[in-house]
Amino acid sequence: MAVGGPLHKRILDLYEDLPRGERRLADLILKNGATLRNEAATDLARDAGVSKATAARFFKRLGYASFKAAQQEVRAQAAAPAAERASALPGFGSGGVSISAHLDNEVQNLIRTVEQQRSDELASAVKLLLNGEKLWVVGFGDNYPLVHFARAQLIKVRPDIRIIPLSGFSVPEEFASISSADVMLACGVGRRTRAFRNITLSAKRAGARVILLTDTASPGDAANADVILRCRSIGVAMFDSMTAAVSLLTYLCASLAARIGDAAIERMRLIENIHADWGDVIAGDL
């Protein structure tokens, strides 16, 4: 099979045909792209639990002359301005991306995200959400819609859900209410701002527990988060995909509702009664 394009596309194109050892290497790179940029070939092979020979075959299979050639390409792409990177993506400036390619990509994002979850980490995240006195949902930029979505679900089954940033209000004034009994759900998919890092670090200093939802690992994550849940956000063209992130948030909220039990049902009934008393119209009733 002819291969070409960015590294992640080459991996996805060949993923189903990769031998087991090479697939472990592919999973490592897809989970944390910084690994290939920053590590030597020996370290990369060790982290994936494969031999250097397996790593060499993997990069040859992807169409690179060597590991070094792949690393140089990834480093060059990372250093390029965003607009320049976008112009090199599949479908840019041509007929566009086919809907079938988009669907295939989204399905793979969901599958790989689910495959890399650990049941104990998911259970720990739900337990934290259950026991937190106040829940804080935090996210900036492209993560802000994720934060709104998470809060919209969480507030249906339990009270006292705080959101940062809160439009029109200073973050420090809101953050001052955090305590060691609280839990923070921090959405850090893609680019993380300095404000995001400051808030999660300060939350840990305050004694709060932190659940981090992200697509890539960064130095310090393990020290600044109690649970790290990773999702795959690879887009078929110039934009990242948030499909897997939304799905994982939905799972957490549904699992939390199940753990809360009857109290969650009663709260949802109360909310529906308020809607009815206020004469709110349901779309299906129009």
Short mmCIF file of C-alpha atoms in Angstrom, two decimals:
data_model
loop_
_atom_site.label_atom_id
_atom_site.label_comp_id
_atom_site.label_asym_id
_atom_site.label_seq_id
_atom_site.Cartn_x
_atom_site.Cartn_y
_atom_site.Cartn_z
CA MET A 1 0.00 0.00 0.00
CA ALA A 2 1.30 3.44 -0.90
CA VAL A 3 1.72 5.68 2.13
CA GLY A 4 2.12 9.42 2.44
CA GLY A 5 0.95 12.53 4.22
CA PRO A 6 1.44 13.49 7.88
CA LEU A 7 2.72 10.87 10.31
CA HIS A 8 -0.62 10.33 12.10
CA LYS A 9 -2.40 9.78 8.77
CA ARG A 10 0.20 7.21 7.70
CA ILE A 11 -0.28 5.39 10.99
CA LEU A 12 -4.08 5.38 10.72
CA ASP A 13 -3.96 4.20 7.11
CA LEU A 14 -1.87 1.15 8.05
CA TYR A 15 -2.98 0.62 11.64
CA GLU A 16 -5.17 -2.47 11.09
CA ASP A 17 -2.34 -4.21 9.20
CA LEU A 18 0.41 -3.51 11.74
CA PRO A 19 1.98 -6.43 13.64
CA ARG A 20 1.36 -6.41 17.39
CA GLY A 21 4.73 -4.91 18.32
CA GLU A 22 4.49 -2.13 15.75
CA ARG A 23 0.92 -1.41 16.86
CA ARG A 24 2.18 -0.78 20.41
CA LEU A 25 4.60 1.74 18.98
CA ALA A 26 1.79 3.33 16.93
CA ASP A 27 -0.42 3.60 20.04
CA LEU A 28 2.37 5.32 21.96
CA ILE A 29 2.92 7.91 19.22
CA LEU A 30 -0.80 8.55 18.68
CA LYS A 31 -1.32 8.99 22.42
CA ASN A 32 1.57 11.40 22.87
CA GLY A 33 3.01 13.00 19.75
CA ALA A 34 5.68 14.77 21.80
CA THR A 35 7.32 11.41 22.42
CA LEU A 36 8.56 11.13 18.84
CA ARG A 37 9.72 14.75 18.76
CA ASN A 38 11.72 14.53 21.97
CA GLU A 39 13.01 10.98 22.45
CA ALA A 40 15.81 9.01 20.86
CA ALA A 41 14.95 5.85 18.93
CA THR A 42 16.22 3.63 21.75
CA ASP A 43 14.06 5.39 24.34
CA LEU A 44 10.99 5.30 22.10
CA ALA A 45 11.37 1.56 21.53
CA ARG A 46 11.87 0.96 25.26
CA ASP A 47 8.75 2.97 26.19
CA ALA A 48 6.69 0.94 23.71
CA GLY A 49 8.19 -2.34 24.92
CA VAL A 50 9.62 -3.28 21.52
CA SER A 51 13.08 -3.81 20.05
CA LYS A 52 14.99 -1.22 18.03
CA ALA A 53 14.64 -3.53 15.03
CA THR A 54 10.85 -3.45 15.38
CA ALA A 55 10.93 0.35 15.60
CA ALA A 56 13.08 0.53 12.46
CA ARG A 57 10.65 -1.73 10.55
CA PHE A 58 7.73 0.40 11.75
CA PHE A 59 9.09 3.64 10.31
CA LYS A 60 10.12 1.91 7.08
CA ARG A 61 6.58 0.57 6.76
CA LEU A 62 5.28 4.13 7.13
CA GLY A 63 7.39 5.22 4.18
CA TYR A 64 10.27 6.94 6.01
CA ALA A 65 13.92 6.26 5.25
CA SER A 66 14.61 6.03 8.97
CA PHE A 67 13.42 7.00 12.45
CA LYS A 68 15.47 10.18 12.13
CA ALA A 69 13.62 11.18 8.95
CA ALA A 70 10.25 10.79 10.68
CA GLN A 71 11.45 12.72 13.71
CA GLN A 72 12.75 15.59 11.57
CA GLU A 73 9.42 15.82 9.73
CA VAL A 74 7.43 15.92 12.99
CA ARG A 75 9.73 18.56 14.47
CA ALA A 76 9.44 20.71 11.36
CA GLN A 77 5.65 20.46 11.41
CA ALA A 78 5.51 21.40 15.08
CA ALA A 79 7.68 24.47 14.47
CA ALA A 80 5.64 25.67 11.47
CA PRO A 81 2.90 28.31 11.92
CA ALA A 82 -0.63 26.87 12.23
CA ALA A 83 -1.77 28.29 8.88
CA GLU A 84 1.23 26.74 7.11
CA ARG A 85 0.52 23.35 8.70
CA ALA A 86 -3.11 23.55 7.63
CA SER A 87 -2.25 24.17 3.98
CA ALA A 88 -0.37 20.85 3.86
CA LEU A 89 -3.27 18.77 5.17
CA PRO A 90 -5.35 16.38 3.01
CA GLY A 91 -8.16 18.07 1.11
CA PHE A 92 -6.92 21.62 1.63
CA GLY A 93 -7.39 23.74 -1.48
CA SER A 94 -8.87 20.84 -3.47
CA GLY A 95 -12.24 19.14 -3.49
CA GLY A 96 -12.27 18.92 0.28
CA VAL A 97 -12.49 15.92 2.57
CA SER A 98 -15.03 13.23 1.79
CA ILE A 99 -17.74 12.57 4.36
CA SER A 100 -16.77 8.89 4.39
CA ALA A 101 -13.17 9.78 5.31
CA HIS A 102 -14.51 12.04 8.06
CA LEU A 103 -16.74 9.24 9.38
CA ASP A 104 -13.90 6.71 9.33
CA ASN A 105 -11.69 9.12 11.23
CA GLU A 106 -14.33 9.83 13.89
CA VAL A 107 -15.00 6.13 14.38
CA GLN A 108 -11.27 5.46 14.83
CA ASN A 109 -11.03 8.30 17.35
CA LEU A 110 -13.82 6.72 19.40
CA ILE A 111 -12.42 3.20 19.15
CA ARG A 112 -8.86 4.17 20.10
CA THR A 113 -10.10 6.36 22.93
CA VAL A 114 -12.14 3.55 24.45
CA GLU A 115 -9.33 1.03 23.96
CA GLN A 116 -6.85 3.09 25.96
CA GLN A 117 -9.12 3.66 28.97
CA ARG A 118 -8.38 1.79 32.17
CA SER A 119 -11.40 0.68 34.17
CA ASP A 120 -9.76 1.63 37.48
CA GLU A 121 -9.05 5.17 36.27
CA LEU A 122 -12.61 5.61 35.01
CA ALA A 123 -13.96 4.30 38.32
CA SER A 124 -11.69 6.67 40.24
CA ALA A 125 -12.89 9.64 38.16
CA VAL A 126 -16.56 8.81 38.79
CA LYS A 127 -15.92 8.33 42.50
CA LEU A 128 -14.25 11.74 42.70
CA LEU A 129 -17.19 13.37 40.91
CA LEU A 130 -19.55 11.63 43.32
CA ASN A 131 -17.78 12.66 46.51
CA GLY A 132 -16.64 16.20 45.67
CA GLU A 133 -18.33 18.89 47.76
CA LYS A 134 -18.29 21.28 44.81
CA LEU A 135 -17.44 20.32 41.25
CA TRP A 136 -15.42 22.73 39.12
CA VAL A 137 -15.34 22.37 35.33
CA VAL A 138 -12.51 24.27 33.67
CA GLY A 139 -11.48 24.83 30.08
CA PHE A 140 -10.39 27.60 27.73
CA GLY A 141 -10.45 28.17 23.98
CA ASP A 142 -11.68 25.13 22.05
CA ASN A 143 -12.29 23.38 25.39
CA TYR A 144 -14.86 25.96 26.51
CA PRO A 145 -17.74 24.21 24.68
CA LEU A 146 -16.69 20.96 26.39
CA VAL A 147 -16.92 22.70 29.76
CA HIS A 148 -20.41 24.00 29.00
CA PHE A 149 -21.51 20.55 27.86
CA ALA A 150 -20.11 18.86 30.98
CA ARG A 151 -21.76 21.34 33.33
CA ALA A 152 -25.09 21.06 31.50
CA GLN A 153 -25.11 17.31 32.19
CA LEU A 154 -23.68 17.37 35.71
CA ILE A 155 -26.09 20.03 37.00
CA LYS A 156 -29.01 17.75 36.10
CA VAL A 157 -27.96 15.11 38.62
CA ARG A 158 -26.18 16.99 41.41
CA PRO A 159 -25.95 20.57 42.74
CA ASP A 160 -23.10 23.07 43.04
CA ILE A 161 -21.30 22.84 39.72
CA ARG A 162 -18.92 25.76 39.18
CA ILE A 163 -17.57 26.78 35.77
CA ILE A 164 -14.31 28.57 34.90
CA PRO A 165 -14.06 30.88 33.12
CA LEU A 166 -17.45 32.41 33.93
CA SER A 167 -18.28 35.04 31.36
CA GLY A 168 -17.98 38.58 32.71
CA PHE A 169 -16.36 37.58 36.00
CA SER A 170 -12.74 37.58 37.14
CA VAL A 171 -11.33 34.07 37.55
CA PRO A 172 -9.47 34.65 40.86
CA GLU A 173 -12.66 35.87 42.57
CA GLU A 174 -14.48 32.71 41.47
CA PHE A 175 -11.55 30.45 42.24
CA ALA A 176 -11.24 31.79 45.80
CA SER A 177 -14.18 29.57 46.80
CA ILE A 178 -12.32 26.33 46.10
CA SER A 179 -11.57 24.01 49.02
CA SER A 180 -9.80 20.75 49.73
CA ALA A 181 -13.17 18.96 49.62
CA ASP A 182 -13.76 19.96 45.99
CA VAL A 183 -13.07 18.20 42.69
CA MET A 184 -12.02 19.83 39.43
CA LEU A 185 -12.75 18.40 35.97
CA ALA A 186 -10.18 20.12 33.75
CA CYS A 187 -10.61 19.90 29.97
CA GLY A 188 -7.23 20.32 28.29
CA VAL A 189 -7.64 18.87 24.79
CA GLY A 190 -5.24 20.48 22.32
CA ARG A 191 -3.63 23.77 23.24
CA ARG A 192 -3.50 24.55 26.96
CA THR A 193 -3.32 28.17 28.07
CA ARG A 194 -1.21 29.54 30.88
CA ALA A 195 -4.42 30.29 32.78
CA PHE A 196 -5.40 26.63 32.52
CA ARG A 197 -2.08 25.49 33.95
CA ASN A 198 -2.24 28.08 36.75
CA ILE A 199 -5.75 27.02 37.75
CA THR A 200 -5.05 23.29 37.86
CA LEU A 201 -1.82 23.87 39.78
CA SER A 202 -3.55 26.16 42.27
CA ALA A 203 -6.37 23.65 42.70
CA LYS A 204 -3.86 20.98 43.72
CA ARG A 205 -2.18 23.41 46.11
CA ALA A 206 -5.58 24.06 47.68
CA GLY A 207 -5.96 20.32 48.25
CA ALA A 208 -8.68 19.77 45.65
CA ARG A 209 -8.66 16.64 43.50
CA VAL A 210 -8.17 17.09 39.76
CA ILE A 211 -9.42 14.99 36.84
CA LEU A 212 -7.64 15.93 33.61
CA LEU A 213 -9.19 15.19 30.23
CA THR A 214 -6.56 15.58 27.52
CA ASP A 215 -5.33 14.21 24.23
CA THR A 216 -1.59 14.38 24.91
CA ALA A 217 0.59 14.01 27.96
CA SER A 218 2.67 16.94 29.13
CA PRO A 219 5.47 17.23 31.68
CA GLY A 220 3.98 17.70 35.14
CA ASP A 221 0.58 16.16 34.38
CA ALA A 222 1.09 13.26 36.76
CA ALA A 223 1.95 15.65 39.60
CA ASN A 224 -0.90 18.07 38.90
CA ALA A 225 -3.76 15.62 38.31
CA ASP A 226 -5.15 12.72 40.35
CA VAL A 227 -6.71 11.02 37.32
CA ILE A 228 -5.69 11.52 33.68
CA LEU A 229 -8.15 10.45 30.99
CA ARG A 230 -6.84 10.60 27.44
CA CYS A 231 -8.92 10.87 24.30
CA ARG A 232 -7.87 10.94 20.67
CA SER A 233 -8.58 14.21 18.87
CA ILE A 234 -7.00 13.65 15.45
CA GLY A 235 -8.94 15.50 12.77
CA VAL A 236 -9.22 14.36 9.17
CA ALA A 237 -8.36 17.87 7.97
CA MET A 238 -7.34 21.15 9.60
CA PHE A 239 -9.43 20.99 12.77
CA ASP A 240 -9.07 18.72 15.78
CA SER A 241 -11.95 16.37 16.53
CA MET A 242 -13.81 16.68 19.85
CA THR A 243 -16.06 13.67 19.23
CA ALA A 244 -14.19 11.32 21.55
CA ALA A 245 -13.88 13.99 24.25
CA VAL A 246 -17.65 14.60 24.22
CA SER A 247 -18.31 10.85 24.30
CA LEU A 248 -15.99 10.36 27.28
CA LEU A 249 -17.63 13.24 29.16
CA THR A 250 -21.05 11.74 28.42
CA TYR A 251 -19.89 8.42 29.84
CA LEU A 252 -18.59 10.06 33.03
CA CYS A 253 -21.82 11.98 33.56
CA ALA A 254 -24.01 8.93 32.89
CA SER A 255 -21.89 6.79 35.24
CA LEU A 256 -22.12 9.48 37.92
CA ALA A 257 -25.92 9.60 37.56
CA ALA A 258 -26.06 5.83 37.98
CA ARG A 259 -23.92 6.03 41.13
CA ILE A 260 -26.05 8.79 42.64
CA GLY A 261 -29.16 6.71 41.98
CA ASP A 262 -32.59 7.80 43.23
CA ALA A 263 -31.38 11.26 44.25
CA ALA A 264 -30.39 11.96 40.64
CA ILE A 265 -33.82 10.85 39.40
CA GLU A 266 -35.56 13.05 41.97
CA ARG A 267 -33.46 16.04 40.96
CA MET A 268 -34.27 15.52 37.28
CA ARG A 269 -37.98 15.24 38.14
CA LEU A 270 -37.76 18.50 40.07
CA ILE A 271 -36.11 20.19 37.09
CA GLU A 272 -38.82 18.90 34.74
CA ASN A 273 -41.53 20.15 37.12
CA ILE A 274 -39.96 23.60 37.14
CA HIS A 275 -39.89 23.61 33.33
CA ALA A 276 -43.58 22.65 33.31
CA ASP A 277 -44.52 25.30 35.90
CA TRP A 278 -42.75 27.96 33.87
CA GLY A 279 -44.40 26.85 30.64
CA ASP A 280 -41.15 25.96 28.87
CA VAL A 281 -41.77 24.43 25.46
CA ILE A 282 -40.09 21.15 24.47
CA ALA A 283 -38.96 21.12 20.83
CA GLY A 284 -40.89 17.92 20.11
CA ASP A 285 -44.14 19.58 21.25
CA LEU A 286 -44.02 22.40 18.70
#
